[in-house]
């Protein structure tokens, strides 16, 4: 079984600091990591490989430093990696990103399954996975929470929707985007780390992908970021202090009065 | 033919039109008015009566494209994408908006590729730029720390998904007139490579916080899971639903379907009460459009107070029981 896993390197954003004056993120001291949901895609791929045999290829489009993310994926058990880099790819929106990744996947030859994280924590769109399946014209199962079985060239999977779980059977090759519920990503092993260190990672550029310049990066992106601003959320509310028993009593009464005045008591 | 008209993609399930469809009409009506064009809605499914489609007209649409087929009973992205792609290529709308639901977030990217269009995810506001007539799409980015305004200057249609519950559903007006157009397709829309085998409903444990008029939410200020009971009791007394911050959810005090915020649910109740919640930008993203907001926190500088209509600075363990008593008296 040939497994392909497109991943993304993202800034560690669980504790973002913002520069109030410019409205941009403070990048200094911010670590770059594999997009957390992609770890679940990698784990799913490695598990499939363990069960069915075969190989797992990770690929990413990003700056040269994204090579680190690829090596981490190899340390987790992937077999080979490809880095798509070059300044002509900069500024890609989801459409151009998906187009570039699909072109790269097209160059890899036959494959059985593509696994992707449901979304990336920085862009937060969840669009690239579905877009790749559409470019490649292969079946898509998004929000996959469990791979039930793979038999007779078909994958049976469960998807997590708003109101419950749906079971889909899709013919392979297919693309699955995965959610956290699917597994517990493993930590790299010592052997894995060694393999990762020694791995040769080919670098692909526009020429290899045979994409026209106008179809990638900012030029190939239908959407443009027009303006960035910080969210404003002010209401001029009333404030009461409850520092002793009496003021607490009073505050409680005022709250109930407020609720009553707004006709919210049933 | 140049592109013309604003479309919404309605959602259908369990014999009814889902609320998100009416929210999309609230969003899209002013866009169509500003562009001086028609507002249409696409309704795909099985067993769709004219009566059902007319509901969308009552809520603001001028034209409904109904695609009713036994093979379209449930959402399979390939089939719905084939239908929507064909409709877009035939009628050439200028703008297409869908809900940022599991359906919309799967369907629209699939279609955007087929029709070569730009797509913006999870918008919280849409407007028309004066002069150019371009769609201005605003969405949170970098964990909600910034808002980005996005445009699609050339490609048409301009496509966007809109976060559910960020606006009220359009009001019903039975006097509104419109047309219903039934479009038919053959078997070419069916992708035989995909089969829906089953579905099981999820027990949300009473977490329908998106439909509640009142939501009482607790955060890390509650200190431990046991204390969450006071939030539950207060919610029950008020006839409301229980919510939680991510800190409360991560600590296992309440389950994920109750999480309010950027990576949880957006709620717009008539009243939101935040108890022991600091008001991080991600939490605010999920509740700041509530009609009324009450906050209780012992830190006078907690950002939650910035969005509150009524704030009480004090110890929640002291104040909540007093509110409880005052409520009993008032009821
Ligand atoms: C990408 C991303 C997505 C996120 N998504 C979400 C999301 O969907 N929802 C969400 O909520 N968060 C989300 N977060 C996390 C968010 O940044 C905050 O960490 C979280 O909201 C804090 O929860 P809290 O307010 O309960 O806890 P804290 O920030 O710890 O606040 C606790 C508050 O309780 C008050 N307090 C303490 N004791 C008392 C007392 N005795 N009486 C009264 N008040 C008291 C304190 O003053 C404090 O203000 C996200 C973060 C990231 C990076």
XYZ file of C-alpha atoms and ligand atoms in Angstrom:
650
model
C 0.000 0.000 0.000
C 1.369 3.400 -1.004
C 0.389 6.165 1.408
C 0.888 9.872 0.787
C 0.710 12.458 3.547
C 0.830 16.171 2.738
C 1.791 18.132 5.862
C 2.343 21.742 6.866
C 4.804 23.418 9.153
C 3.110 26.027 11.344
C 4.144 28.410 14.107
C 3.435 27.098 17.594
C 0.377 29.247 18.270
C -0.998 28.027 21.554
C 0.433 31.126 23.204
C 0.503 33.785 20.534
C 1.783 37.209 21.376
C 0.627 40.063 19.213
C 2.387 43.322 18.481
C -0.421 45.719 19.347
C 0.988 48.545 17.210
C 1.340 46.569 13.982
C -1.338 43.947 14.527
C 1.094 41.195 13.577
C 2.232 38.141 15.426
C 5.491 38.324 17.329
C 7.531 35.643 15.518
C 10.586 36.001 17.678
C 11.106 32.935 19.809
C 8.142 31.176 18.234
C 8.927 27.588 17.413
C 7.920 25.941 14.138
C 6.133 22.630 14.517
C 4.258 20.088 12.424
C 0.638 21.209 12.263
C -0.840 19.316 15.246
C -3.633 17.656 13.216
C -1.095 16.423 10.664
C 0.445 14.296 13.408
C -2.795 12.289 13.411
C -2.572 11.850 9.647
C 1.024 10.652 9.975
C 0.074 8.229 12.750
C -2.830 6.892 10.683
C -0.463 6.377 7.752
C 2.144 4.570 9.817
C -0.547 2.326 11.324
C -1.882 1.433 7.862
C 1.628 0.589 6.773
C 2.117 -1.635 9.789
C -1.118 -3.460 9.056
C -0.976 -3.723 5.272
C 2.676 -3.216 4.427
C 3.858 -0.642 1.916
C 5.355 2.785 2.293
C 4.460 6.283 3.450
C 5.623 9.435 1.685
C 5.323 12.849 3.335
C 5.458 16.036 1.377
C 5.234 19.687 2.211
C 5.261 23.001 0.451
C 7.053 25.637 2.471
C 10.291 27.479 3.139
C 13.573 25.478 3.131
C 13.336 25.274 6.947
C 10.183 23.132 6.590
C 12.605 20.264 6.000
C 12.653 19.905 9.786
C 8.962 18.974 9.784
C 9.616 16.310 7.128
C 12.439 14.795 9.170
C 10.151 14.651 12.197
C 7.610 12.749 10.114
C 10.274 10.256 9.067
C 11.239 9.887 12.729
C 7.632 8.900 13.408
C 7.819 6.158 10.803
C 7.379 7.609 7.318
C 9.720 6.271 4.662
C 10.481 9.163 2.385
C 9.888 12.882 2.123
C 9.726 15.585 -0.516
C 10.177 19.298 0.026
C 8.506 21.682 -2.397
C 10.157 25.030 -2.028
C 10.984 28.191 -3.892
C 10.002 31.803 -3.589
C 7.583 31.486 -6.469
C 5.341 29.437 -4.163
C 5.111 32.207 -1.555
C 1.738 33.782 -0.947
C -0.241 30.749 -2.101
C -3.849 30.643 -0.948
C -5.595 27.303 -0.420
C -6.430 26.912 -4.112
C -2.828 27.451 -5.253
C -1.494 25.295 -2.397
C -3.802 22.432 -3.311
C -2.907 22.800 -6.971
C 0.823 22.641 -6.223
C 0.468 19.646 -3.893
C -1.772 17.828 -6.399
C 0.778 18.382 -9.146
C 3.478 16.951 -6.888
C 1.328 13.947 -5.983
C 0.725 13.421 -9.689
C 4.484 13.081 -10.150
C 4.770 10.403 -7.484
C 3.152 7.682 -9.563
C 0.508 5.249 -8.340
C -0.736 5.514 -4.758
C -3.589 4.079 -2.681
C -4.470 6.628 -0.077
C -3.780 10.263 0.797
C -4.097 11.258 4.463
C -4.267 14.868 5.596
C -4.990 16.686 8.844
C -8.464 18.184 8.781
C -7.068 21.715 9.014
C -3.938 23.648 9.942
C -3.834 25.730 13.104
C -2.508 28.853 11.402
C -4.735 29.264 8.349
C -7.538 27.286 9.955
C -9.427 26.831 6.676
C -9.754 23.060 6.286
C -9.926 23.610 2.533
C -6.686 22.179 1.206
C -7.567 18.494 1.742
C -10.916 18.626 -0.081
C -9.348 20.762 -2.809
C -6.591 18.214 -3.456
C -9.168 15.432 -3.846
C -11.079 17.604 -6.285
C -7.968 18.372 -8.358
C -6.992 14.699 -8.450
C -10.582 13.596 -8.977
C -10.450 10.909 -6.308
C -13.084 10.156 -3.634
C -12.988 12.262 -0.488
C -13.925 11.471 3.087
C -13.495 14.505 5.358
C -13.529 14.572 9.180
C -12.568 10.900 9.429
C -12.565 9.718 13.052
C -11.863 6.053 12.356
C -10.608 3.835 9.536
C -12.708 0.718 10.039
C -11.235 -1.500 7.351
C -9.490 -1.576 4.021
C -10.452 -4.508 1.823
C -10.976 -5.191 -1.874
C -9.598 -1.824 -2.878
C -12.079 0.034 -0.705
C -11.779 1.903 2.570
C -14.611 1.922 5.091
C -14.352 4.932 7.358
C -16.355 6.777 9.955
C -16.742 10.561 9.748
C -17.538 12.888 12.641
C -20.380 15.260 11.731
C -22.362 17.819 13.783
C -25.055 15.341 14.731
C -23.234 12.028 14.774
C -21.056 9.594 12.893
C -21.477 8.624 9.253
C -19.967 5.526 7.692
C -18.693 5.844 4.133
C -17.157 3.258 1.842
C -14.860 4.783 -0.758
C -12.972 3.230 -3.609
C -9.197 3.660 -3.514
C -7.270 5.731 -4.288
C -9.028 8.186 -2.006
C -8.223 11.146 0.202
C -9.115 11.196 3.893
C -8.885 14.215 6.160
C -8.609 13.145 9.776
C -9.710 14.549 13.135
C -8.146 14.068 16.582
C -10.365 11.175 17.537
C -8.703 8.855 15.046
C -5.642 7.864 17.121
C -2.891 8.885 19.536
C 0.175 10.043 17.578
C 3.330 8.231 18.656
C 6.580 9.841 19.670
C 9.614 9.347 17.436
C 11.802 6.390 18.350
C 15.560 6.505 18.626
C 15.868 4.438 15.453
C 13.414 6.716 13.727
C 15.399 9.767 14.681
C 18.542 8.228 13.287
C 16.800 7.391 10.032
C 15.420 10.912 9.875
C 18.828 12.430 10.342
C 20.310 10.389 7.529
C 17.404 10.670 5.095
C 17.982 12.442 1.833
C 15.139 14.768 1.105
C 14.708 15.732 -2.531
C 13.794 19.348 -3.191
C 11.237 19.999 -5.900
C 10.726 23.327 -7.574
C 8.329 24.675 -10.153
C 10.338 23.173 -13.015
C 9.962 19.621 -11.753
C 6.249 20.103 -11.137
C 5.751 21.540 -14.639
C 3.425 24.258 -13.393
C 3.080 27.572 -15.214
C 4.329 30.498 -13.189
C 0.966 32.226 -13.274
C -0.654 29.232 -11.605
C 1.237 29.233 -8.357
C 2.070 31.407 -5.397
C 0.389 34.749 -5.097
C -0.169 34.990 -8.876
C -2.029 31.711 -8.960
C -4.162 32.512 -5.931
C -7.719 33.651 -6.593
C -7.993 35.277 -3.145
C -6.013 38.178 -1.702
C -5.604 39.353 1.863
C -6.710 42.938 1.550
C -6.368 44.189 5.110
C -5.481 42.936 8.575
C -6.908 44.362 11.751
C -7.337 43.468 15.394
C -10.820 42.511 16.487
C -12.625 45.200 18.447
C -15.103 44.036 21.004
C -16.158 46.852 23.262
C -19.443 47.307 25.060
C -19.798 50.059 27.591
C -21.118 47.866 30.314
C -22.016 48.638 33.873
C -19.598 47.382 36.534
C -20.316 46.614 40.158
C -17.808 45.679 42.826
C -18.665 42.975 45.310
C -16.012 43.270 47.981
C -18.080 42.560 51.075
C -21.322 40.867 51.985
C -23.497 43.888 51.451
C -22.080 44.855 48.064
C -22.292 41.181 47.006
C -25.967 41.090 48.022
C -26.549 44.254 46.073
C -24.716 42.969 42.981
C -26.776 39.768 43.008
C -30.016 41.767 43.238
C -28.936 44.065 40.409
C -28.097 41.101 38.181
C -31.513 39.585 38.725
C -33.106 42.973 38.067
C -31.129 43.237 34.821
C -32.285 39.781 33.724
C -35.871 40.631 34.641
C -35.826 43.962 32.803
C -34.715 42.223 29.644
C -37.688 39.881 29.939
C -35.467 36.849 30.253
C -37.095 35.306 33.297
C -39.534 32.595 32.386
C -22.137 36.219 -20.160
C -20.913 38.101 -17.115
C -21.553 36.757 -13.648
C -24.677 37.918 -11.895
C -26.631 37.152 -8.764
C -25.974 36.102 -5.193
C -26.499 32.480 -4.145
C -26.785 30.727 -0.823
C -26.470 26.972 -0.416
C -29.279 25.778 1.827
C -28.935 22.709 4.007
C -31.574 20.082 4.299
C -31.835 17.141 6.685
C -34.328 15.158 8.746
C -37.229 16.578 6.760
C -36.508 20.187 7.402
C -34.438 23.086 6.186
C -31.647 23.695 8.661
C -31.409 27.045 10.471
C -28.034 27.850 8.901
C -29.902 28.278 5.587
C -31.901 31.175 7.064
C -28.794 32.703 8.614
C -27.187 32.680 5.163
C -30.201 34.577 3.800
C -29.766 37.240 6.499
C -26.143 37.606 5.367
C -26.779 37.526 1.655
C -29.892 39.721 1.320
C -27.983 43.009 1.841
C -25.274 41.833 -0.592
C -27.858 41.261 -3.320
C -29.511 44.600 -2.538
C -26.228 46.488 -2.736
C -25.454 44.830 -6.068
C -28.992 45.413 -7.211
C -29.319 41.778 -8.166
C -31.328 38.680 -7.325
C -30.824 36.509 -4.262
C -31.164 32.809 -5.055
C -30.829 29.744 -2.898
C -29.897 26.224 -3.935
C -31.718 23.374 -2.208
C -30.451 19.857 -2.885
C -32.008 16.698 -1.463
C -34.777 14.201 -1.869
C -38.540 14.618 -1.515
C -38.376 18.410 -1.579
C -41.878 19.846 -1.891
C -42.582 23.318 -3.285
C -43.944 24.136 0.155
C -40.511 23.473 1.645
C -38.695 25.551 -0.957
C -41.167 28.388 -0.454
C -39.967 28.729 3.137
C -36.686 30.070 1.717
C -38.628 32.667 -0.265
C -40.469 33.745 2.897
C -37.056 34.206 4.478
C -35.666 36.479 1.800
C -34.721 34.571 -1.372
C -36.071 35.633 -4.769
C -35.405 32.388 -6.583
C -34.922 28.797 -5.448
C -33.097 26.184 -7.497
C -34.401 22.838 -6.317
C -32.556 19.659 -7.222
C -34.577 16.691 -6.042
C -33.272 13.219 -6.773
C -33.406 9.862 -5.045
C -29.621 9.730 -5.214
C -29.255 13.014 -3.373
C -30.999 12.004 -0.171
C -27.870 12.359 1.913
C -24.846 14.523 1.410
C -22.132 12.826 -0.602
C -19.650 15.463 -1.587
C -18.881 14.131 -5.082
C -22.574 14.051 -6.072
C -23.507 17.393 -4.540
C -20.378 18.921 -6.062
C -21.333 17.649 -9.518
C -24.783 19.237 -9.141
C -23.564 22.555 -7.790
C -20.764 22.782 -10.349
C -23.254 22.237 -13.179
C -25.613 24.870 -11.756
C -22.830 27.419 -11.351
C -21.522 26.851 -14.881
C -25.051 27.205 -16.245
C -26.248 30.267 -14.320
C -22.964 32.025 -13.504
C -23.611 33.565 -10.095
C -21.285 36.283 -8.896
C -21.256 35.207 -5.235
C -21.872 31.801 -3.622
C -22.082 31.444 0.166
C -22.572 28.322 2.251
C -22.430 27.508 5.949
C -19.068 26.707 7.545
C -20.562 23.361 8.557
C -19.125 19.922 7.846
C -21.171 20.003 4.630
C -20.272 23.525 3.500
C -16.625 23.133 4.403
C -16.396 19.985 2.300
C -18.624 20.954 -0.600
C -17.349 24.456 -1.338
C -13.637 23.610 -1.644
C -14.553 20.706 -3.915
C -16.607 22.999 -6.143
C -14.143 25.922 -6.008
C -11.582 23.726 -7.735
C -14.028 22.539 -10.404
C -15.205 26.055 -11.289
C -11.823 27.691 -10.766
C -13.022 30.122 -8.103
C -11.613 31.764 -4.983
C -12.917 30.556 -1.641
C -12.657 32.047 1.850
C -13.353 29.881 4.901
C -15.301 30.571 8.051
C -16.182 34.225 7.484
C -17.743 36.260 10.261
C -18.779 39.193 8.105
C -19.484 39.827 4.423
C -19.950 43.108 2.614
C -19.731 44.653 -0.840
C -16.911 47.057 -1.651
C -18.134 50.321 -3.042
C -17.024 50.970 -6.576
C -15.554 47.588 -7.463
C -18.554 45.605 -6.233
C -16.140 42.985 -4.891
C -17.141 40.793 -1.993
C -15.298 41.761 1.205
C -14.849 38.697 3.376
C -13.721 39.021 6.980
C -12.440 36.028 8.902
C -10.456 35.375 12.055
C -6.842 34.231 11.585
C -3.937 33.159 13.819
C -6.173 31.759 16.506
C -8.544 34.717 16.341
C -5.825 37.201 17.259
C -6.313 39.084 14.040
C -9.078 39.572 11.540
C -8.191 39.339 7.864
C -10.223 40.963 5.133
C -10.057 38.928 1.954
C -11.021 39.722 -1.618
C -11.265 37.754 -4.827
C -10.469 40.464 -7.350
C -10.786 38.560 -10.629
C -12.118 35.038 -10.463
C -15.854 34.409 -10.376
C -17.846 33.300 -8.529
C -16.532 34.664 -5.244
C -17.157 31.901 -2.749
C -17.265 31.916 1.043
C -18.330 29.781 3.959
C -19.911 31.561 6.912
C -19.632 30.490 10.518
C -22.973 29.251 11.906
C -24.782 31.249 14.597
C -22.867 34.426 13.912
C -26.068 36.141 12.797
C -29.784 35.726 13.407
C -31.874 33.652 10.984
C -33.900 35.758 8.562
C -37.437 36.553 9.686
C -40.367 34.904 7.990
C -42.604 37.007 5.781
C -45.366 35.054 4.065
C -46.099 37.926 1.729
C -42.764 37.620 -0.016
C -42.913 36.364 -3.606
C -40.390 34.375 -5.565
C -39.934 31.604 -8.093
C -39.065 27.968 -7.683
C -37.043 26.382 -10.459
C -36.600 22.628 -10.573
C -33.380 21.470 -12.197
C -33.001 17.865 -13.274
C -29.903 15.767 -13.728
C -29.221 12.279 -15.000
C -26.988 9.579 -13.590
C -23.880 11.512 -14.606
C -23.930 13.234 -11.224
C -23.599 9.977 -9.318
C -20.091 8.963 -8.303
C -20.249 5.199 -8.010
C -16.944 5.108 -6.149
C -18.564 6.392 -2.952
C -21.224 4.716 -0.888
C -22.840 5.849 2.366
C -23.170 2.783 4.532
C -24.674 4.110 7.732
C -25.140 6.809 10.306
C -25.428 6.837 14.072
C -26.585 9.803 16.045
C -24.334 11.367 18.623
C -25.639 11.922 22.124
C -24.730 15.523 22.831
C -25.798 15.211 26.466
C -28.033 18.273 26.354
C -25.363 20.409 24.771
C -27.675 22.234 22.400
C -26.093 25.484 23.436
C -26.487 26.956 19.978
C -30.265 26.881 20.237
C -30.620 28.115 23.822
C -31.904 31.593 24.747
C -29.725 31.632 27.817
C -26.244 30.148 28.189
C -24.411 30.019 31.505
C -20.706 29.209 31.051
C -18.012 28.378 33.537
C -14.249 28.624 33.278
C -11.055 27.869 35.147
C -12.184 30.182 37.960
C -14.389 27.351 39.217
C -11.220 25.640 40.455
C -12.499 22.059 40.274
C -14.985 19.860 38.454
C -17.290 19.451 41.419
C -17.874 23.172 41.518
C -19.277 23.084 38.008
C -22.522 22.010 39.679
C -23.242 25.626 40.584
C -23.097 26.555 36.904
C -25.433 23.702 36.070
C -27.880 24.731 38.795
C -27.871 28.362 37.741
C -28.470 27.353 34.116
C -31.308 25.086 35.146
C -32.986 27.756 37.245
C -32.814 30.172 34.326
C -33.986 27.548 31.842
C -30.719 27.841 29.953
C -27.948 25.625 28.622
C -24.495 25.070 30.096
C -21.318 26.155 28.327
C -17.659 26.127 29.187
C -14.340 27.695 28.276
C -11.649 25.515 26.748
C -9.837 25.404 30.051
C -12.930 23.924 31.668
C -13.306 21.407 28.822
C -9.622 20.445 28.789
C -9.786 19.709 32.514
C -12.725 17.400 31.927
C -15.208 19.472 33.947
C -17.605 19.477 31.008
C -17.611 17.750 27.618
C -16.403 19.207 24.326
C -19.863 19.722 22.747
C -20.349 22.425 25.423
C -17.213 24.378 24.498
C -17.783 27.984 23.482
C -15.180 29.725 21.369
C -13.000 29.638 18.325
C -12.314 25.913 18.456
C -15.728 25.158 19.934
C -19.137 26.582 19.140
C -20.314 30.091 18.460
C -23.412 31.057 20.393
C -25.708 34.067 20.096
C -28.179 33.657 22.934
C -30.322 36.442 24.348
C -28.244 36.203 27.503
C -24.724 34.859 28.072
C -23.398 34.624 31.611
C -19.632 34.082 31.909
C -18.531 32.869 35.316
C -14.817 32.646 36.157
C -13.853 33.067 32.516
C -11.052 35.479 31.692
C -12.314 36.359 28.223
C -9.445 35.302 25.970
C -9.755 36.388 22.371
C -10.635 32.793 21.436
C -13.437 32.605 23.967
C -14.791 36.005 22.927
C -14.870 34.813 19.314
C -17.579 32.361 20.321
C -19.879 34.587 22.379
C -19.315 38.269 21.771
C -22.347 38.581 19.499
C -24.712 37.467 22.261
C -27.521 39.958 22.793
C -26.717 40.554 26.492
C -23.601 39.537 28.373
C -23.105 39.287 32.132
C -19.623 38.562 33.525
C -18.570 37.546 37.004
C -14.848 37.578 37.730
C -12.659 38.608 40.671
C -10.077 40.286 38.458
C -11.236 43.818 37.529
C -8.891 43.779 34.528
C -10.218 40.533 33.048
C -10.868 41.156 29.338
C -14.306 39.557 29.630
C -15.521 42.821 31.194
C -14.797 44.667 27.947
C -17.615 42.812 26.227
C -19.995 42.680 29.178
C -23.159 44.754 29.475
C -23.082 43.994 33.166
C -19.987 43.038 35.123
C -19.547 42.040 38.721
C -16.043 42.094 40.180
C -16.005 39.620 42.992
C -15.696 36.044 44.177
C -17.968 33.801 42.170
C -18.362 31.362 45.076
C -19.862 34.164 47.102
C -21.961 35.772 44.379
C -23.520 32.829 42.568
C -25.396 31.522 45.643
C -26.717 35.031 46.248
C -27.925 35.305 42.653
C -29.536 31.939 43.058
C -31.442 33.166 46.109
C -32.419 36.455 44.506
C -33.691 34.529 41.486
C -35.848 32.248 43.633
C -37.363 35.323 45.194
C -38.039 36.960 41.842
C -39.662 33.953 40.224
C -6.073 28.206 18.567
C -6.735 28.355 19.912
C -8.086 28.065 20.031
C -8.744 28.230 21.255
N -10.079 27.981 21.319
C -10.730 28.250 22.462
C -12.153 28.073 22.545
O -12.815 27.630 21.601
N -12.752 28.398 23.703
C -12.076 28.877 24.795
O -12.721 29.175 25.818
N -10.740 29.000 24.748
C -10.052 28.689 23.620
N -8.696 28.814 23.601
C -7.978 29.004 24.883
C -7.948 30.439 25.366
O -6.809 31.081 24.836
C -7.879 30.508 26.897
O -6.768 29.789 27.338
C -9.117 29.974 27.612
O -10.298 30.519 27.063
C -9.059 30.336 29.071
O -10.121 29.731 29.763
P -10.645 30.365 31.122
O -11.097 31.751 30.891
O -11.620 29.418 31.696
O -9.371 30.302 32.056
P -8.397 31.478 32.612
O -7.890 32.291 31.493
O -7.464 30.797 33.494
O -9.397 32.380 33.438
C -9.940 32.061 34.675
C -10.599 33.320 35.209
O -11.270 33.019 36.411
C -11.133 34.110 37.276
N -11.312 33.634 38.659
C -10.497 32.835 39.379
N -11.030 32.584 40.583
C -12.199 33.268 40.643
C -13.199 33.416 41.644
N -13.094 32.815 42.842
N -14.264 34.188 41.361
C -14.383 34.813 40.171
N -13.466 34.685 39.179
C -12.389 33.923 39.415
C -9.752 34.634 37.003
O -9.647 36.008 37.371
C -9.614 34.431 35.515
O -9.994 35.603 34.809
C -8.022 28.647 22.392
C -6.660 28.918 22.277
C -6.015 28.786 21.060
C -4.558 29.115 20.960
